[in-house]
C-alpha atoms as a PDB file:
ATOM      1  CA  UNK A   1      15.040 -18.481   4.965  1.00  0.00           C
ATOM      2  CA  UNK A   2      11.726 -16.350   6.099  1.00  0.00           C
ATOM      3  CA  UNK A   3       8.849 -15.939   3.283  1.00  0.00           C
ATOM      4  CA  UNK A   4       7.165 -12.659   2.477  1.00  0.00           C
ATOM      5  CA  UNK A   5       4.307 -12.409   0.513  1.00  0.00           C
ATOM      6  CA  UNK A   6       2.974  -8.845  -0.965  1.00  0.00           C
ATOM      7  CA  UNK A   7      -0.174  -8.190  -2.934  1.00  0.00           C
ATOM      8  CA  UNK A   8      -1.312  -5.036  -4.907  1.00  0.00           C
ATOM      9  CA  UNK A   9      -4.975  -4.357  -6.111  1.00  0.00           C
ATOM     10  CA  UNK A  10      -5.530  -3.097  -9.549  1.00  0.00           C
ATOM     11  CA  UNK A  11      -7.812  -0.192  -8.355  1.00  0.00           C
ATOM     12  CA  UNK A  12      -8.598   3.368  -9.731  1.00  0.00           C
ATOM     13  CA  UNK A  13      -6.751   3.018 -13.308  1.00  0.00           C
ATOM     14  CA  UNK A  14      -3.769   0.598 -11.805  1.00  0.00           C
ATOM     15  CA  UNK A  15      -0.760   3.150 -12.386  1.00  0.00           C
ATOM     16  CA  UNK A  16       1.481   3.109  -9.311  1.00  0.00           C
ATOM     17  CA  UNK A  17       2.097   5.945  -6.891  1.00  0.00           C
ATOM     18  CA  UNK A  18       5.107   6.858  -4.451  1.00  0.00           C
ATOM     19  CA  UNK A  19       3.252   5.516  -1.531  1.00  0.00           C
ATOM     20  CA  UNK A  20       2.773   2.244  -3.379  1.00  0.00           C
ATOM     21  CA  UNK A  21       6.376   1.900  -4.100  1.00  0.00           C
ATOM     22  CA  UNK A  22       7.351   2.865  -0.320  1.00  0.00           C
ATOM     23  CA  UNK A  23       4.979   0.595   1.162  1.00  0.00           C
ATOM     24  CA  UNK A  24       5.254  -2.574  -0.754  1.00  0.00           C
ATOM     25  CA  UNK A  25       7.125  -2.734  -3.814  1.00  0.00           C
ATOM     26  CA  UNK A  26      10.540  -1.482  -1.810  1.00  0.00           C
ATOM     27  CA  UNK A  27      10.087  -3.936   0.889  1.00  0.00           C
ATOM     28  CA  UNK A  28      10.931  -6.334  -1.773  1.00  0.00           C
ATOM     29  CA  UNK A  29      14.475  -4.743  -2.907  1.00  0.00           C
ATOM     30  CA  UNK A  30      15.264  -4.194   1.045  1.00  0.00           C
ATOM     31  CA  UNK A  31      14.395  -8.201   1.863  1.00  0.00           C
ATOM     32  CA  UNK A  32      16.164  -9.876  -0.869  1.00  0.00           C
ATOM     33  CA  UNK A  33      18.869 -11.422   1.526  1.00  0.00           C
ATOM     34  CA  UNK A  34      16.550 -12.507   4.132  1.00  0.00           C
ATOM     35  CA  UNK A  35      13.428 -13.437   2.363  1.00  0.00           C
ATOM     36  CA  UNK A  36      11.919 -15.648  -0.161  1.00  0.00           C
ATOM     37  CA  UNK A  37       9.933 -13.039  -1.777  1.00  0.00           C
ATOM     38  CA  UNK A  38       5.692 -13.645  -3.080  1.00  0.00           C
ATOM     39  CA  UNK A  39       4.628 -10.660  -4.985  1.00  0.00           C
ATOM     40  CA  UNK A  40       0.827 -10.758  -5.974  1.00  0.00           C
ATOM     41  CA  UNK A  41      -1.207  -8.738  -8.463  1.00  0.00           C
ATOM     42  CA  UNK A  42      -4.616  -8.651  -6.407  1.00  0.00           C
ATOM     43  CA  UNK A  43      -7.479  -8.552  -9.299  1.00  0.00           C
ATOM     44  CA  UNK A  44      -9.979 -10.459  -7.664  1.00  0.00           C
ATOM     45  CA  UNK A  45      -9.923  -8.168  -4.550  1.00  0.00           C
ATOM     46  CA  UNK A  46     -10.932  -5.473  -7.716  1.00  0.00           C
ATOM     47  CA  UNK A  47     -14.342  -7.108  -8.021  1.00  0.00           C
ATOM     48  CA  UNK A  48     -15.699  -5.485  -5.024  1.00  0.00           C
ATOM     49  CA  UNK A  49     -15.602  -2.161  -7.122  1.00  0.00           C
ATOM     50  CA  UNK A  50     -15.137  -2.876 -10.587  1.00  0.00           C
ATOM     51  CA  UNK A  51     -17.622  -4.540 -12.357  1.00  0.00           C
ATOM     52  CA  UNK A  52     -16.211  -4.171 -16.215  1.00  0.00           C
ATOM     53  CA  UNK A  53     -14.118  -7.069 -17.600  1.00  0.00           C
ATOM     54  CA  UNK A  54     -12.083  -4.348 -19.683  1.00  0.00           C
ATOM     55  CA  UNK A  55     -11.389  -1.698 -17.134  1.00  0.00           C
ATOM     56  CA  UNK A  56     -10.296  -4.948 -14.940  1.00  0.00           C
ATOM     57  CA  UNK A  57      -7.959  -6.482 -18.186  1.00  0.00           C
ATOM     58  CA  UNK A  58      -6.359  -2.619 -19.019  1.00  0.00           C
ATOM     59  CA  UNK A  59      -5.988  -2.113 -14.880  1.00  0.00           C
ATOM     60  CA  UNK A  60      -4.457  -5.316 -14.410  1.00  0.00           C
ATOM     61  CA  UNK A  61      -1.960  -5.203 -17.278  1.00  0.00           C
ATOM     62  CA  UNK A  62      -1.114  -1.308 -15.982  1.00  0.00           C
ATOM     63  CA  UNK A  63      -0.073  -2.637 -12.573  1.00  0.00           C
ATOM     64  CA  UNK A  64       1.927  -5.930 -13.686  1.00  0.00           C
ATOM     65  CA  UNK A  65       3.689  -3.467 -16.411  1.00  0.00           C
ATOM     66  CA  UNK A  66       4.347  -1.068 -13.847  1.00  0.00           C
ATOM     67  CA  UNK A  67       5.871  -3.169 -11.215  1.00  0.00           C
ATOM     68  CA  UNK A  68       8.085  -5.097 -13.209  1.00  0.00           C
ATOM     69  CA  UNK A  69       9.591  -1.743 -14.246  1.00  0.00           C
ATOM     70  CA  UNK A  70       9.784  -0.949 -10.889  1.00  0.00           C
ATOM     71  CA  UNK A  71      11.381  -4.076  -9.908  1.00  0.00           C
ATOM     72  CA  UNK A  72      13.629  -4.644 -12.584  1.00  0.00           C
ATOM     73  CA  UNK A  73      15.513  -7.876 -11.913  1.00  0.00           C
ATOM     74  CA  UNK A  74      13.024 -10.682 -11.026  1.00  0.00           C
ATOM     75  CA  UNK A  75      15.465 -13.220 -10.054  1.00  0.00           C
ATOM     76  CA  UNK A  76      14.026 -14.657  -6.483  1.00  0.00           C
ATOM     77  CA  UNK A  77      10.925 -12.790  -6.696  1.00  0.00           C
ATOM     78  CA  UNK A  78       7.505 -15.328  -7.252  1.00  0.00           C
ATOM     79  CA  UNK A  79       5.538 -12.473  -9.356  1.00  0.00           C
ATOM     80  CA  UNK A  80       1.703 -13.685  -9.949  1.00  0.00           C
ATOM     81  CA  UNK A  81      -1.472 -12.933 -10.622  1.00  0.00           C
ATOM     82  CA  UNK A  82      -4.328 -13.803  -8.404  1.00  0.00           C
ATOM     83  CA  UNK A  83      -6.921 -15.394 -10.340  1.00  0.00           C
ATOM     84  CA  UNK A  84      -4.595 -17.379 -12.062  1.00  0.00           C
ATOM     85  CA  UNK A  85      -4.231 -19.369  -8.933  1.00  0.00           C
ATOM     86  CA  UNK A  86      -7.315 -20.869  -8.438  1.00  0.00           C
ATOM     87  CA  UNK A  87      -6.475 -22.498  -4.675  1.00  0.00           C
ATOM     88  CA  UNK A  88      -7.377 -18.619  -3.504  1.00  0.00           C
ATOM     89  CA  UNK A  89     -10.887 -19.179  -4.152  1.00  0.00           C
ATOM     90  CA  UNK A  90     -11.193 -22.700  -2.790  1.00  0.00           C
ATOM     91  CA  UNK A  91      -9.054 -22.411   0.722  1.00  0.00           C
ATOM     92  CA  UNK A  92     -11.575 -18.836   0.695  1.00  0.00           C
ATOM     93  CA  UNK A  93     -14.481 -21.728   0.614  1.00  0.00           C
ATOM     94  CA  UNK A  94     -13.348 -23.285   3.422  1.00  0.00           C
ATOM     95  CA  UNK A  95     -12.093 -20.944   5.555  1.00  0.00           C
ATOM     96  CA  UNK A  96     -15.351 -19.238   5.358  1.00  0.00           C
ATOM     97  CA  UNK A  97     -16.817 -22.586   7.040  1.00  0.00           C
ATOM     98  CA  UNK A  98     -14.527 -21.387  10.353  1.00  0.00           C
ATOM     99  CA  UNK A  99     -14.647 -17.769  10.127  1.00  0.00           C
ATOM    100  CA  UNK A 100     -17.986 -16.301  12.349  1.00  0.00           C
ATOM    101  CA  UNK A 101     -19.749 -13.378  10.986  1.00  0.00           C
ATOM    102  CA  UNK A 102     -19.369 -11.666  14.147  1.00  0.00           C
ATOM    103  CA  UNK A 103     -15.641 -11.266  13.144  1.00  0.00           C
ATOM    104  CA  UNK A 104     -16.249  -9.748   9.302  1.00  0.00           C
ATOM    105  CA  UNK A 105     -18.832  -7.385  11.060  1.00  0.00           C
ATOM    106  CA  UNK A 106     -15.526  -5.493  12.900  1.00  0.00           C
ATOM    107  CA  UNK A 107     -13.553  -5.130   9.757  1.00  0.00           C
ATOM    108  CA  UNK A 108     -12.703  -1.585   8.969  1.00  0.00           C
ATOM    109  CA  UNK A 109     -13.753  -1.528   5.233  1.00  0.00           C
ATOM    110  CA  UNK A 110     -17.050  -3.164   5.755  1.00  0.00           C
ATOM    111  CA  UNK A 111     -18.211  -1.056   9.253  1.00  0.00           C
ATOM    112  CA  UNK A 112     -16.445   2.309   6.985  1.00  0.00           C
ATOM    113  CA  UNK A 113     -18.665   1.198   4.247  1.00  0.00           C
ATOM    114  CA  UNK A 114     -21.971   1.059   6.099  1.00  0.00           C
ATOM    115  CA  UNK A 115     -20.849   4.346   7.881  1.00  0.00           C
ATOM    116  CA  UNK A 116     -20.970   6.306   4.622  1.00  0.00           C
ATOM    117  CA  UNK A 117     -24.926   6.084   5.141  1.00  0.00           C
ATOM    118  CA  UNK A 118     -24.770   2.780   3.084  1.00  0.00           C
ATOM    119  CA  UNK A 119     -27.226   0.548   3.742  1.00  0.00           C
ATOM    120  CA  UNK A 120     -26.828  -3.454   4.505  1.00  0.00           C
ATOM    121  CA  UNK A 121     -28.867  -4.038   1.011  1.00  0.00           C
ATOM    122  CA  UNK A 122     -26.189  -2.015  -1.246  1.00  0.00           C
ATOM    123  CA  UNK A 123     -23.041  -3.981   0.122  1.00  0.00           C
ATOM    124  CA  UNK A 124     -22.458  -6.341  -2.102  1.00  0.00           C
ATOM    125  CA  UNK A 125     -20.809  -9.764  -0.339  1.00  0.00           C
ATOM    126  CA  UNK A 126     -17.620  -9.968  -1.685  1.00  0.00           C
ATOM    127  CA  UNK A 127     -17.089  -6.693   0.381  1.00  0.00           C
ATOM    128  CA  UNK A 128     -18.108  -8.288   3.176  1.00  0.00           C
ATOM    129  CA  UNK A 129     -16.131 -11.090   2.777  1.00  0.00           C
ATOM    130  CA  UNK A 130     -12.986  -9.451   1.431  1.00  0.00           C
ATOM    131  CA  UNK A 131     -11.292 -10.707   4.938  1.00  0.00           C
ATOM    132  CA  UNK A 132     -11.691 -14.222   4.348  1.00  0.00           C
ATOM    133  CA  UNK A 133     -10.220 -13.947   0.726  1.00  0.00           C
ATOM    134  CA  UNK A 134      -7.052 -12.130   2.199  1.00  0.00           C
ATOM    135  CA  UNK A 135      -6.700 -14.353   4.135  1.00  0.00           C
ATOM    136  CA  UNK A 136      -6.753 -17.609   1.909  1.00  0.00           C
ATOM    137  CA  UNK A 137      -3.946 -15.218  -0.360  1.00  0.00           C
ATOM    138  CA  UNK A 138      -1.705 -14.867   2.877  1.00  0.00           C
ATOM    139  CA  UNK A 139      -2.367 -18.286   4.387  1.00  0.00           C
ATOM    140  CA  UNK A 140      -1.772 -20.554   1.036  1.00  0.00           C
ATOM    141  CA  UNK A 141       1.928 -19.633   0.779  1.00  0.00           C
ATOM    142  CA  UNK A 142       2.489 -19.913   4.415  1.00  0.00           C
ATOM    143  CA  UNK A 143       4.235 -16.318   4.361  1.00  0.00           C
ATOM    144  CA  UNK A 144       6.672 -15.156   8.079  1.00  0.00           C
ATOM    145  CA  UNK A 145       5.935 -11.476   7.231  1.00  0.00           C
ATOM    146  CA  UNK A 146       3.391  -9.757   5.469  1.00  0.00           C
ATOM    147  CA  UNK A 147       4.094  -5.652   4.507  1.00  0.00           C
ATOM    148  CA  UNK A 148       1.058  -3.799   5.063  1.00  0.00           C
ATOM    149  CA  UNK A 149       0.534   0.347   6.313  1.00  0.00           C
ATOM    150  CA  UNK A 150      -0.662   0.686  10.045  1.00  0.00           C
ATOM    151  CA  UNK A 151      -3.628   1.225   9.083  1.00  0.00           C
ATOM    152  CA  UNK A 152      -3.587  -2.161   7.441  1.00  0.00           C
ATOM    153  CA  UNK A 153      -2.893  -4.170  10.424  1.00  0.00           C
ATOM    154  CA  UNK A 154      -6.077  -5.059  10.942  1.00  0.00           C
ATOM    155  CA  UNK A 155      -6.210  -7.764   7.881  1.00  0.00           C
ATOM    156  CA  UNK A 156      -3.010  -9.931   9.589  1.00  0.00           C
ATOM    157  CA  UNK A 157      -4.834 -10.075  13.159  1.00  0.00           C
ATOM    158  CA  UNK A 158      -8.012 -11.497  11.236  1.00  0.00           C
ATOM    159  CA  UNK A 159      -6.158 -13.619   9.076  1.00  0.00           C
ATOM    160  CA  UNK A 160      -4.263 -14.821  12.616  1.00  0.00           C
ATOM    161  CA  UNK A 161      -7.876 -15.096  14.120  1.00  0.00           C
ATOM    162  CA  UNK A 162      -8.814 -17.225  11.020  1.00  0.00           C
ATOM    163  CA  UNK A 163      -5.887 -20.012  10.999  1.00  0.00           C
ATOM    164  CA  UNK A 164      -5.682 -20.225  14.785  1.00  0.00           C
ATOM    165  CA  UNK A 165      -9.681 -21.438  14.310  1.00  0.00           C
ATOM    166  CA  UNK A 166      -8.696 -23.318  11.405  1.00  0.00           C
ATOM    167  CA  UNK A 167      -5.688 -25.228  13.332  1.00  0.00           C
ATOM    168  CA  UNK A 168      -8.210 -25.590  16.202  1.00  0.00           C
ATOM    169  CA  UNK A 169     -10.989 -27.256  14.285  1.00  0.00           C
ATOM    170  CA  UNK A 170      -9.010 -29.858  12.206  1.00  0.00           C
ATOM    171  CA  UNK A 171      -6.687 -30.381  15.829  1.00  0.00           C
ATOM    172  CA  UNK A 172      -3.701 -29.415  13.231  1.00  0.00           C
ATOM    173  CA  UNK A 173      -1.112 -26.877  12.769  1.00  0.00           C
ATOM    174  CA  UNK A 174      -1.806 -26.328   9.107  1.00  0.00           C
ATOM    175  CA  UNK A 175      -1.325 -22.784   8.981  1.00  0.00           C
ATOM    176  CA  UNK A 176       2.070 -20.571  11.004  1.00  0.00           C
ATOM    177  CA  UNK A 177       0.397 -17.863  11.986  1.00  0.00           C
ATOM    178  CA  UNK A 178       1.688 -14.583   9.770  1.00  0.00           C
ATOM    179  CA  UNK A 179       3.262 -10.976  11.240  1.00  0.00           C
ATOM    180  CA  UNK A 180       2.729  -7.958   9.708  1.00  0.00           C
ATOM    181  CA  UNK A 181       5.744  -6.500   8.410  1.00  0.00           C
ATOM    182  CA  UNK A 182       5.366  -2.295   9.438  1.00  0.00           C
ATOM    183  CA  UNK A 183       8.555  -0.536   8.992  1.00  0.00           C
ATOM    184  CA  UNK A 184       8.157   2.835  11.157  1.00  0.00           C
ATOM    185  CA  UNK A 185       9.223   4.976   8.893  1.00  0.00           C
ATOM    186  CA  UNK A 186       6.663   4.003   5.937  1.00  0.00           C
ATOM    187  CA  UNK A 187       3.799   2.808   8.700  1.00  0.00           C
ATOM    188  CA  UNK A 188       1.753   5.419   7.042  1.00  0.00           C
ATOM    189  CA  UNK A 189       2.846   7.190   3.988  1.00  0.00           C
ATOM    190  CA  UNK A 190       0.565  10.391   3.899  1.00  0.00           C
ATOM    191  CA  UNK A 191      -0.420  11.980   1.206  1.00  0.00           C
ATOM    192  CA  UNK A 192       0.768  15.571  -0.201  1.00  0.00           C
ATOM    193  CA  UNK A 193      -2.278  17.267   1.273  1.00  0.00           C
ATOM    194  CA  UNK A 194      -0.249  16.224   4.589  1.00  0.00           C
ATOM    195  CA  UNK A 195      -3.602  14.992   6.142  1.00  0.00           C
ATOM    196  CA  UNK A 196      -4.928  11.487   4.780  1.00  0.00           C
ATOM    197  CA  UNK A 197      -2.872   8.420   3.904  1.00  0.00           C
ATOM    198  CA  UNK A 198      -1.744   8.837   0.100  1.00  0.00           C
ATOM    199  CA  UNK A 199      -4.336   7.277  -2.274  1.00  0.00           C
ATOM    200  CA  UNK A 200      -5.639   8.193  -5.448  1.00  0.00           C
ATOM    201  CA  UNK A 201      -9.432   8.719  -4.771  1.00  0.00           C
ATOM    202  CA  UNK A 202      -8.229  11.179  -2.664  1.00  0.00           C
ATOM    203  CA  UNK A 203      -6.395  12.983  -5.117  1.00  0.00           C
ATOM    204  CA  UNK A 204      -3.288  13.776  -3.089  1.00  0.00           C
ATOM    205  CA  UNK A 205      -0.887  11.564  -4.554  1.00  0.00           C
ATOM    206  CA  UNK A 206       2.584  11.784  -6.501  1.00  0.00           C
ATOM    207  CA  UNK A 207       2.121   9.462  -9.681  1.00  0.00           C
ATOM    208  CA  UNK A 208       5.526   7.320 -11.274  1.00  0.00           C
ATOM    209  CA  UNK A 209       4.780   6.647 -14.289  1.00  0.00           C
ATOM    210  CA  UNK A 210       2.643  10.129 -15.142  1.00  0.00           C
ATOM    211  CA  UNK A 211       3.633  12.478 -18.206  1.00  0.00           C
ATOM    212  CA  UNK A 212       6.382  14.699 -16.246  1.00  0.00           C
ATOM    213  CA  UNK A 213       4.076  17.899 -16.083  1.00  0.00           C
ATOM    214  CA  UNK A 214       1.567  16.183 -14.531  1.00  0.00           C
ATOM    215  CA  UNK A 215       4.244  15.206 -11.690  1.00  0.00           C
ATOM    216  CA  UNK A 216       5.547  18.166 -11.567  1.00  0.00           C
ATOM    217  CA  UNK A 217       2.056  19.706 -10.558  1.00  0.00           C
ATOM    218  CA  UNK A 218       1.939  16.787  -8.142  1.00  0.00           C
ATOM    219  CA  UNK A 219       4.882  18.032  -6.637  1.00  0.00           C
ATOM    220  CA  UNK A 220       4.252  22.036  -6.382  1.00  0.00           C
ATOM    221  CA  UNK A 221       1.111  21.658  -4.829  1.00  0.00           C
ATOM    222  CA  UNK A 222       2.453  19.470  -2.129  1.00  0.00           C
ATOM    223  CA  UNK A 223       1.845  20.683   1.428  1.00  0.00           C
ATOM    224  CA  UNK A 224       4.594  22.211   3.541  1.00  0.00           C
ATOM    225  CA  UNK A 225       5.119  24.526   6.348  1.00  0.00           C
ATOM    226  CA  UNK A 226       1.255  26.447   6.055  1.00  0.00           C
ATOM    227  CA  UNK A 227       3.157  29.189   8.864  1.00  0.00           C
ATOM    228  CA  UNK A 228       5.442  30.182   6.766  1.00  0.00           C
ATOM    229  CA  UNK A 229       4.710  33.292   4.733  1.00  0.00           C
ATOM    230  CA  UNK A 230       7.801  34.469   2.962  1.00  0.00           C
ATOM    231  CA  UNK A 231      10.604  32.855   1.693  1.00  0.00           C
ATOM    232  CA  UNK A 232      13.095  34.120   3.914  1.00  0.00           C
ATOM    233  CA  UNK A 233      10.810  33.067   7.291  1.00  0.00           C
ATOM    234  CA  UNK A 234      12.213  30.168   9.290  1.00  0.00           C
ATOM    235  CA  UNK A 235      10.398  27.358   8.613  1.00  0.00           C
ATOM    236  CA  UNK A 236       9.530  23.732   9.923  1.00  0.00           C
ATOM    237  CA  UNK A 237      10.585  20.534   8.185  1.00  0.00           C
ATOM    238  CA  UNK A 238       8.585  18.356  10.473  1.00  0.00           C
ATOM    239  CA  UNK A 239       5.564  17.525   9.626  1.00  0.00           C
ATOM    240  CA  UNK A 240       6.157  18.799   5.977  1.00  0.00           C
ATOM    241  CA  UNK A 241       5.488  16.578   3.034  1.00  0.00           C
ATOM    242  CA  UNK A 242       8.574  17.695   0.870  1.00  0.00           C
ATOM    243  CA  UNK A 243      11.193  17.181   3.466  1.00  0.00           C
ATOM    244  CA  UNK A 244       9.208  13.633   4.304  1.00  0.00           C
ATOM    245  CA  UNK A 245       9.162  12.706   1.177  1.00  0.00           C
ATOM    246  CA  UNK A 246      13.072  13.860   0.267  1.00  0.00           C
ATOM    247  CA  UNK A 247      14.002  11.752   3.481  1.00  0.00           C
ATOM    248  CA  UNK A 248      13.467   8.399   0.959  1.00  0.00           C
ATOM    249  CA  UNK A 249      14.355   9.902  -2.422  1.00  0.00           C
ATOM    250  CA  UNK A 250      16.626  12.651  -1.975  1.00  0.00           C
ATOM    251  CA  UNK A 251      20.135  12.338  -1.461  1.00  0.00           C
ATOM    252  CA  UNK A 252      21.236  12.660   2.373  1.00  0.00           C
ATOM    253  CA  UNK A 253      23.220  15.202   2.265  1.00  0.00           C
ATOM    254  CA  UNK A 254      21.685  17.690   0.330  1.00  0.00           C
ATOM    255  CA  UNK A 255      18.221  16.903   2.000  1.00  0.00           C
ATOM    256  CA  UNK A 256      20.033  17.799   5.463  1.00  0.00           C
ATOM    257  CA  UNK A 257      21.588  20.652   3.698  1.00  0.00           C
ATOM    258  CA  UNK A 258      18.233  22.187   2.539  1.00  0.00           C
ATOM    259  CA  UNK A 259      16.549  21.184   6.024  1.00  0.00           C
ATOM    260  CA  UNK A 260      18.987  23.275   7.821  1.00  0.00           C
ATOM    261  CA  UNK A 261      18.793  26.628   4.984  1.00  0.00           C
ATOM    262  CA  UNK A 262      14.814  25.949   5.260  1.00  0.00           C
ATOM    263  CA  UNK A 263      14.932  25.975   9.286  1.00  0.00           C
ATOM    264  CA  UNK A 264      16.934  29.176   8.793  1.00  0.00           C
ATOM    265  CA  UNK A 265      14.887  31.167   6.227  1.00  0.00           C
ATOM    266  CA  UNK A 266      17.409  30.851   3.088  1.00  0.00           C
ATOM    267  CA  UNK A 267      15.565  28.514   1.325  1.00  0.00           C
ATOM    268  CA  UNK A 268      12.166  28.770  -0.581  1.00  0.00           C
ATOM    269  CA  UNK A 269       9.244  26.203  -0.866  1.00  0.00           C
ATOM    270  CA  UNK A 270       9.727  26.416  -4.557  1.00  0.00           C
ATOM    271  CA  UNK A 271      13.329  25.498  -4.141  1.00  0.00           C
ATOM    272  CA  UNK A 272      12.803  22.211  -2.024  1.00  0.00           C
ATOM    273  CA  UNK A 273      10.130  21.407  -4.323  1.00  0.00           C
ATOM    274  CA  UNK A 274      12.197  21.693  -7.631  1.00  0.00           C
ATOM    275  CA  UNK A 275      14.729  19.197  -5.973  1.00  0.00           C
ATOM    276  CA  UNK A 276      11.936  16.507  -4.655  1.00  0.00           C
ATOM    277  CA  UNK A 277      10.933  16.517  -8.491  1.00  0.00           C
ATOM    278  CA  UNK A 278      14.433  16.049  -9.232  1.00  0.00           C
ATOM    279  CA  UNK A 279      15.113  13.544  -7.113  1.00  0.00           C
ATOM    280  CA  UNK A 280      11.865  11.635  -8.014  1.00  0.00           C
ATOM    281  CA  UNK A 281      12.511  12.067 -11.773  1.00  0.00           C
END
């Protein structure tokens, strides 16, 4: 049977969003047949922007109680948290004895970082060597498939990079070399601005465990067809959040239903909307 192995960081206050659930937590309901299944609560990947042992401790214990809610039945599913395993910190060690600098230097969060007119001084390491860490947590469970965004990709092909030099150095084949795990249609799960990749520092998220008006709110302001004027225009369901979004949570046939009345001007935005929130609720 093929391994997959999953984490999620504690960031922000460590509630769960849609994209979350899409992008990671799902993959582990869709697998069960095929996969032994890894599912890791990322807290020390949190140190690179969260300094206070509370805030960590409340985020931490947010995320764990909001995935196994999520998840329901465990059975099959090795659910952990990072720093409990200390072997992620050690194989980090020595992997950073065959990892070149030149290789962190091309890693999107660190050249992002400094291009945010931030200088070399003000990045702390563990930023900088957020790659190597990664790659210990894939490589020490010896995972086939790893589920990450598109955007994401780049953390497998360094991880790759990192046990192929490994394997070379100690003439061993220690670690298989991982595959990222990109299903098309959750690649990239944008946000409900319908411009930036769903995350919660950018404010354009839909939450799962929020008070229901703040969800609702969530939902309303979610971005659809901006051409569209009146209620009775035709509008366009590509490209529009509410009709993405009711492709994985509402029910087929309705969604099709309301696609069609929407491309035919006898449907209006507030109507989808109030049956996305439905269908999320």
């Amino acid at each position: 049977m093929k391994r997959i192995l999953a984490g999620i960081t504690p960031s922000g206050d460590g509630t769960l969003h849609i994209g979350n659930y899409l992008g990671a937590v799902r993959q582990f309901v869709d697998l069960a047949k095929t996969h032994e299944r890894f599912l890791m609560v990322a807290d020390l990947h949190a140190l690179t922007t969260i300094n206070g042992k509370e805030i960590l401790k409340k985020n931490t214990e947010t995320l764990i109680v909001s995935e196994l809610a999520l998840l329901g039945d465990l059975e099959g599913i090795v659910f952990f948290r990072q720093s409990d395993v200390p072997m992620h910190t050690e194989l980090t060690w020595i992997l950073n004895n065959v990892t070149p600098m030149g290789l962190l230097k091309r890693a999107h969060a660190y050249k992002d970082k400094l291009a945010k007119d931030t200088t070399l001084d003000e990045i702390n390491l563990g930023l900088f060597n957020y790659p190597i860490l990664m790659a210990a947590d894939i490589l020490l469970y010896k995972p086939n498939d790893v589920p990450v965004g598109r955007d994401q990709k780049q953390h497998i092909e360094i991880t790759r990079d990192i046990a192929e030099r490994f394997n070379k150095t100690f003439k061993s084949q220690v670690f298989p070399l991982p595959n990222p795990y990109i299903p098309e249609e959750v690649a990239v799960v944008m946000g409900t601005d319908g411009k930036r990749k769903m995350s919660k520092s950018l404010g354009n998220i839909i939450s799962i465990f929020e008070d229901e008006e703040v969800i609702k709110k969530q939902v309303m302001n979610t971005y659809t067809d901006p051409t569209r004027i009146h209620a009775d225009d035709p509008g366009h369901v590509e490209g529009n959040m509410v009709f993405t979004y009711l492709n994985f949570f509402g029910e087929n046939q309705k969604t099709e239903e309301l696609k069609n009345f929407y491309k035919e001007g006898k449907v209006a935005d507030v109507e989808v909307k109030e049956y996305l929130y439905e269908s999320l609720m």
